[in-house]
Amino acid sequence: MTKKTKNPTQSIKIPYLIILSCKICALFSKKLVTKFAAKLFETPIKHKIPKRELEMDLKSNQKSLFVPSIEKTVITYEYGQSAKKALLVHGWSGRGTQLFKIADELVKKGYLIVSFDAPAHGKSNGSTATMADFIAAILEIEKQYGPFEIIIGHSLGGMSVLNALKMGFKANKAVVIGSGDIVQDIVDEFIAKLELKPEISLRLRNHFENKYNLVMADYSAYKAAKTIDIPVLVIHDQDDPEVSVKAGIHIHENLSNGTLFLTEGLGHRKILGAQNVIKKTMEFIGAS
């Protein structure tokens, strides 16, 4: 009998109980449902580390790093031994070991890998996080562990990498895989998955902008891309159900020194371990 495998392009669905709870909140108060949606939006799911990532976890030198700008502590990983350093950034609900196959290959090519569990992710404390937390952690890690020759990010980690480069992070080359792009699109899609009215999306944006005193649109990846002049490889799967391929294409269009590599049938997470993706990444950074 052939073993059935999960479709790598299948989108993660929000449990119906959560959707129902949102609808009930919306019946009573728009303010209430906005606060509930905001809590959901900022709360990652902590997954148990899978067996495939255990080797990197066990062989890494792990430390706690306090990030003063956000007053949060993250767990960092040092994997391998070299003067050449690469920083790997996981995505939402990910872990510092999630890009282990890329890490393994980079170690073989003579790099020291640094990664981290973002606030409220993996082994790091907390229950909520934002992209600003990811960016702050990246910038603090550069201060404590840098300089880095390479920086690689997946999904929200890709957006965070581009924004960190915009804010002054130094690297020779960058790779973003399955990166989101326009912040408002991400909020809109989240509200649509909760089956709430579009006006709640605008309320949610206003809620975050007032809470954190920022303009969310300023964190859109394509805007950061316009400010970056180092070579950037954008990798995206054409069948990604979580982040549309149009995001990767749009980011590439706004880079002055970008390379676009599109894959098929890998979805949003399987892409991280695909041999053609690893090969392209190594060729791009000159580690082939």
Coordinates of C-alpha atoms in Angstrom, one line a residue:
M1 CA 0.0 0.0 0.0
T2 CA 1.3 3.4 -0.9
K3 CA 1.7 5.7 2.1
K4 CA -0.2 8.9 1.8
T5 CA 1.8 12.0 2.3
K6 CA 0.5 15.5 3.2
N7 CA 0.2 17.8 0.2
P8 CA 3.1 20.2 0.5
T9 CA 1.0 23.0 -1.0
Q10 CA -1.9 22.5 1.4
S11 CA -2.6 25.7 3.3
I12 CA -2.8 25.6 7.1
K13 CA -6.4 26.1 8.2
I14 CA -7.6 28.0 11.2
P15 CA -9.6 25.8 13.5
Y16 CA -13.3 26.3 13.2
L17 CA -13.7 26.9 16.9
I18 CA -11.5 30.0 16.6
I19 CA -13.5 31.2 13.6
L20 CA -16.7 30.7 15.4
S21 CA -15.4 32.6 18.4
C22 CA -14.5 35.5 16.2
K23 CA -17.9 35.6 14.7
I24 CA -19.5 35.6 18.1
C25 CA -17.3 38.4 19.3
A26 CA -18.2 40.4 16.1
L27 CA -21.9 40.1 17.0
F28 CA -21.3 41.9 20.2
S29 CA -18.6 44.5 19.5
K30 CA -16.3 45.5 16.6
K31 CA -13.8 46.7 19.2
L32 CA -13.9 43.3 21.0
V33 CA -13.4 41.2 17.9
T34 CA -10.5 43.5 16.8
K35 CA -8.8 42.9 20.1
F36 CA -9.4 39.2 19.8
A37 CA -8.0 39.1 16.3
A38 CA -5.0 41.2 17.4
K39 CA -4.2 38.6 20.1
L40 CA -4.5 35.8 17.5
F41 CA -2.3 37.7 15.0
E42 CA 0.5 38.1 17.5
T43 CA 0.4 34.6 19.0
P44 CA 2.6 32.0 17.3
I45 CA 2.1 28.3 17.6
K46 CA 5.0 26.6 19.4
H47 CA 5.7 23.2 17.7
K48 CA 7.7 20.4 19.2
I49 CA 11.1 20.2 17.5
P50 CA 10.9 17.5 14.8
K51 CA 13.4 14.6 14.7
R52 CA 15.0 15.9 11.5
E53 CA 16.1 19.1 13.4
L54 CA 17.5 17.3 16.4
E55 CA 21.1 17.0 15.2
M56 CA 21.5 20.8 14.7
D57 CA 19.8 21.3 18.0
L58 CA 22.1 18.9 19.8
K59 CA 25.3 20.1 18.1
S60 CA 24.6 23.8 18.5
N61 CA 26.1 26.1 21.2
Q62 CA 22.9 27.7 22.7
K63 CA 22.8 30.9 24.7
S64 CA 20.3 33.4 26.0
L65 CA 20.6 36.9 24.4
F66 CA 18.8 39.9 25.9
V67 CA 17.6 42.4 23.2
P68 CA 17.5 45.8 24.9
S69 CA 15.4 47.6 22.3
I70 CA 12.4 45.3 22.9
E71 CA 13.3 44.1 26.4
K72 CA 13.0 40.5 25.4
T73 CA 15.4 37.5 25.5
V74 CA 16.0 35.1 22.6
I75 CA 17.8 31.8 22.4
T76 CA 20.7 31.8 19.9
Y77 CA 22.3 28.9 18.2
E78 CA 25.9 28.6 17.0
Y79 CA 26.4 25.7 14.6
G80 CA 29.8 24.8 13.1
Q81 CA 33.2 26.5 13.5
S82 CA 34.5 29.2 11.1
A83 CA 35.4 32.8 10.8
K84 CA 32.9 33.1 8.0
K85 CA 29.4 33.6 9.4
A86 CA 25.9 33.2 8.1
L87 CA 22.7 34.3 10.0
L88 CA 19.6 32.2 9.4
V89 CA 16.1 33.6 10.3
H90 CA 13.1 31.4 10.6
G91 CA 9.5 32.3 9.9
W92 CA 6.3 32.7 11.9
S93 CA 5.8 29.7 14.3
G94 CA 9.2 28.4 13.3
R95 CA 12.4 27.7 15.2
G96 CA 16.1 28.4 15.0
T97 CA 16.7 24.9 13.7
Q98 CA 14.1 25.1 10.9
L99 CA 16.6 25.9 8.2
F100 CA 18.8 22.9 9.2
K101 CA 19.3 21.5 5.7
I102 CA 20.6 24.9 4.5
A103 CA 22.7 25.2 7.7
D104 CA 24.2 21.7 7.2
E105 CA 25.3 22.6 3.7
L106 CA 26.7 25.9 4.7
V107 CA 28.7 24.2 7.5
K108 CA 30.2 21.9 4.9
K109 CA 31.2 24.9 2.9
G110 CA 33.1 26.4 5.8
Y111 CA 30.5 28.7 7.5
L112 CA 29.6 29.2 11.1
I113 CA 25.8 29.3 11.4
V114 CA 24.1 31.6 13.8
S115 CA 20.3 31.4 14.2
F116 CA 17.8 32.1 16.9
D117 CA 14.4 31.4 18.3
A118 CA 12.4 34.7 17.9
P119 CA 10.5 35.9 21.0
A120 CA 7.6 33.5 21.8
H121 CA 9.1 30.9 19.4
G122 CA 10.9 27.7 20.1
K123 CA 12.8 27.9 23.4
S124 CA 12.5 31.7 23.8
N125 CA 10.1 33.0 26.4
G126 CA 6.9 34.9 25.8
S127 CA 3.5 34.3 24.2
T128 CA 3.3 37.1 21.6
A129 CA 5.6 38.5 18.9
T130 CA 5.7 40.9 16.0
M131 CA 7.9 41.4 13.0
A132 CA 9.5 44.3 14.8
D133 CA 10.7 41.8 17.4
F134 CA 12.3 39.7 14.7
I135 CA 14.1 42.7 13.3
A136 CA 15.3 43.9 16.7
A137 CA 16.7 40.4 17.4
I138 CA 18.5 40.4 14.0
L139 CA 20.1 43.8 14.7
E140 CA 21.2 42.8 18.2
I141 CA 22.6 39.5 17.0
E142 CA 24.7 41.4 14.5
K143 CA 26.1 43.5 17.4
Q144 CA 27.0 40.4 19.5
Y145 CA 27.9 37.8 16.8
G146 CA 28.7 39.8 13.6
P147 CA 29.9 40.6 11.1
F148 CA 28.0 38.3 8.8
E149 CA 28.8 37.5 5.2
I150 CA 25.4 36.0 4.5
I151 CA 21.8 36.4 5.9
I152 CA 19.0 34.0 4.9
G153 CA 15.3 34.3 5.9
H154 CA 12.2 32.3 5.4
S155 CA 8.6 33.7 5.3
L156 CA 8.2 36.4 7.9
G157 CA 12.0 35.9 8.5
G158 CA 12.5 37.0 4.9
M159 CA 10.5 40.2 5.4
S160 CA 12.5 40.8 8.6
V161 CA 15.8 40.2 6.8
L162 CA 14.9 42.8 4.1
N163 CA 13.8 45.3 6.8
A164 CA 17.0 44.7 8.9
L165 CA 19.1 45.4 5.8
K166 CA 17.1 48.6 5.3
M167 CA 17.9 49.5 8.9
G168 CA 21.6 49.0 8.5
F169 CA 22.4 45.3 8.9
K170 CA 25.6 44.6 6.9
A171 CA 26.0 41.5 4.7
N172 CA 27.6 40.6 1.4
K173 CA 24.6 38.7 0.1
A174 CA 21.1 37.9 1.2
V175 CA 18.5 35.1 0.4
V176 CA 14.8 35.3 1.1
I177 CA 12.6 32.3 0.7
G178 CA 8.8 32.4 0.6
S179 CA 8.8 35.9 1.9
G180 CA 5.7 37.9 2.5
D181 CA 5.5 41.4 0.9
I182 CA 2.8 43.9 1.5
V183 CA 1.8 44.1 5.2
Q184 CA -1.8 45.2 4.5
D185 CA -2.2 42.1 2.2
I186 CA -1.1 39.9 5.1
V187 CA -3.6 41.5 7.5
D188 CA -6.4 41.3 4.9
E189 CA -5.7 37.6 4.3
F190 CA -5.6 36.9 8.0
I191 CA -9.0 38.5 8.5
A192 CA -10.4 36.7 5.5
K193 CA -9.3 33.4 7.0
L194 CA -11.2 34.3 10.2
E195 CA -14.2 34.9 8.0
L196 CA -14.6 38.5 9.3
K197 CA -15.7 41.6 7.4
P198 CA -12.9 43.6 5.6
E199 CA -13.5 46.6 7.8
I200 CA -12.1 44.6 10.7
S201 CA -8.8 44.4 8.8
L202 CA -8.6 48.2 8.8
R203 CA -9.5 48.3 12.5
L204 CA -6.7 45.7 13.1
R205 CA -4.2 47.8 11.3
N206 CA -5.2 50.9 13.2
H207 CA -5.0 49.0 16.5
F208 CA -1.4 47.9 15.9
E209 CA -0.3 51.3 14.6
N210 CA -1.7 53.0 17.7
K211 CA -0.3 50.3 20.1
Y212 CA 3.2 50.4 18.7
N213 CA 3.3 54.0 17.3
L214 CA 4.3 52.9 13.8
V215 CA 3.1 52.8 10.2
M216 CA 2.6 49.1 9.3
A217 CA 3.0 49.8 5.6
D218 CA 6.6 51.0 6.2
Y219 CA 7.5 47.3 6.9
S220 CA 6.3 46.0 3.5
A221 CA 9.1 44.0 2.0
Y222 CA 9.1 45.7 -1.4
K223 CA 9.7 49.1 0.2
A224 CA 12.7 47.7 2.0
A225 CA 13.9 46.1 -1.2
K226 CA 14.1 49.5 -2.9
T227 CA 16.8 50.5 -0.4
I228 CA 19.0 47.5 -0.8
D229 CA 22.0 47.4 -3.1
I230 CA 23.7 44.1 -2.2
P231 CA 22.9 40.9 -4.3
V232 CA 19.6 39.3 -3.1
L233 CA 18.3 35.9 -4.2
V234 CA 14.5 35.7 -4.0
I235 CA 13.2 32.1 -3.9
H236 CA 9.5 31.4 -4.0
D237 CA 7.3 28.4 -4.9
Q238 CA 4.6 29.0 -7.6
D239 CA 2.3 26.7 -5.6
D240 CA 2.8 28.4 -2.2
P241 CA -0.6 28.5 -0.5
E242 CA 0.5 30.5 2.5
V243 CA 2.3 33.4 0.6
S244 CA 1.4 34.0 -3.0
V245 CA 4.2 33.8 -5.5
K246 CA 3.2 37.4 -6.5
A247 CA 4.9 38.5 -3.3
G248 CA 8.3 37.1 -4.4
I249 CA 8.0 38.5 -7.9
H250 CA 7.1 41.9 -6.6
I251 CA 10.0 42.0 -4.1
H252 CA 12.4 41.0 -7.0
E253 CA 11.0 43.8 -9.2
N254 CA 12.0 46.3 -6.5
L255 CA 15.5 45.1 -6.0
S256 CA 18.3 46.8 -7.8
N257 CA 20.6 43.7 -7.7
G258 CA 18.1 40.8 -7.3
T259 CA 17.9 37.3 -8.7
L260 CA 14.5 35.4 -8.9
F261 CA 14.3 31.6 -8.6
L262 CA 10.8 30.1 -8.8
T263 CA 10.1 26.5 -7.9
E264 CA 7.0 24.3 -8.4
G265 CA 5.2 21.9 -6.1
L266 CA 7.2 22.6 -2.9
G267 CA 4.7 24.8 -1.1
H268 CA 5.7 27.0 1.8
R269 CA 7.9 24.8 4.0
K270 CA 9.1 21.8 2.0
I271 CA 11.0 24.4 -0.1
L272 CA 13.5 24.8 2.7
G273 CA 14.8 21.3 2.2
A274 CA 14.6 20.9 -1.6
Q275 CA 17.9 20.0 -3.2
N276 CA 17.4 22.5 -6.1
V277 CA 16.8 25.3 -3.6
I278 CA 19.9 24.4 -1.6
K279 CA 22.0 24.1 -4.8
K280 CA 20.8 27.5 -6.1
T281 CA 21.5 29.1 -2.7
M282 CA 25.0 27.7 -2.6
E283 CA 25.7 28.8 -6.2
F284 CA 24.4 32.3 -5.4
I285 CA 26.5 32.8 -2.4
G286 CA 29.6 31.3 -4.1
A287 CA 29.8 28.3 -1.9
S288 CA 29.1 25.7 -4.6

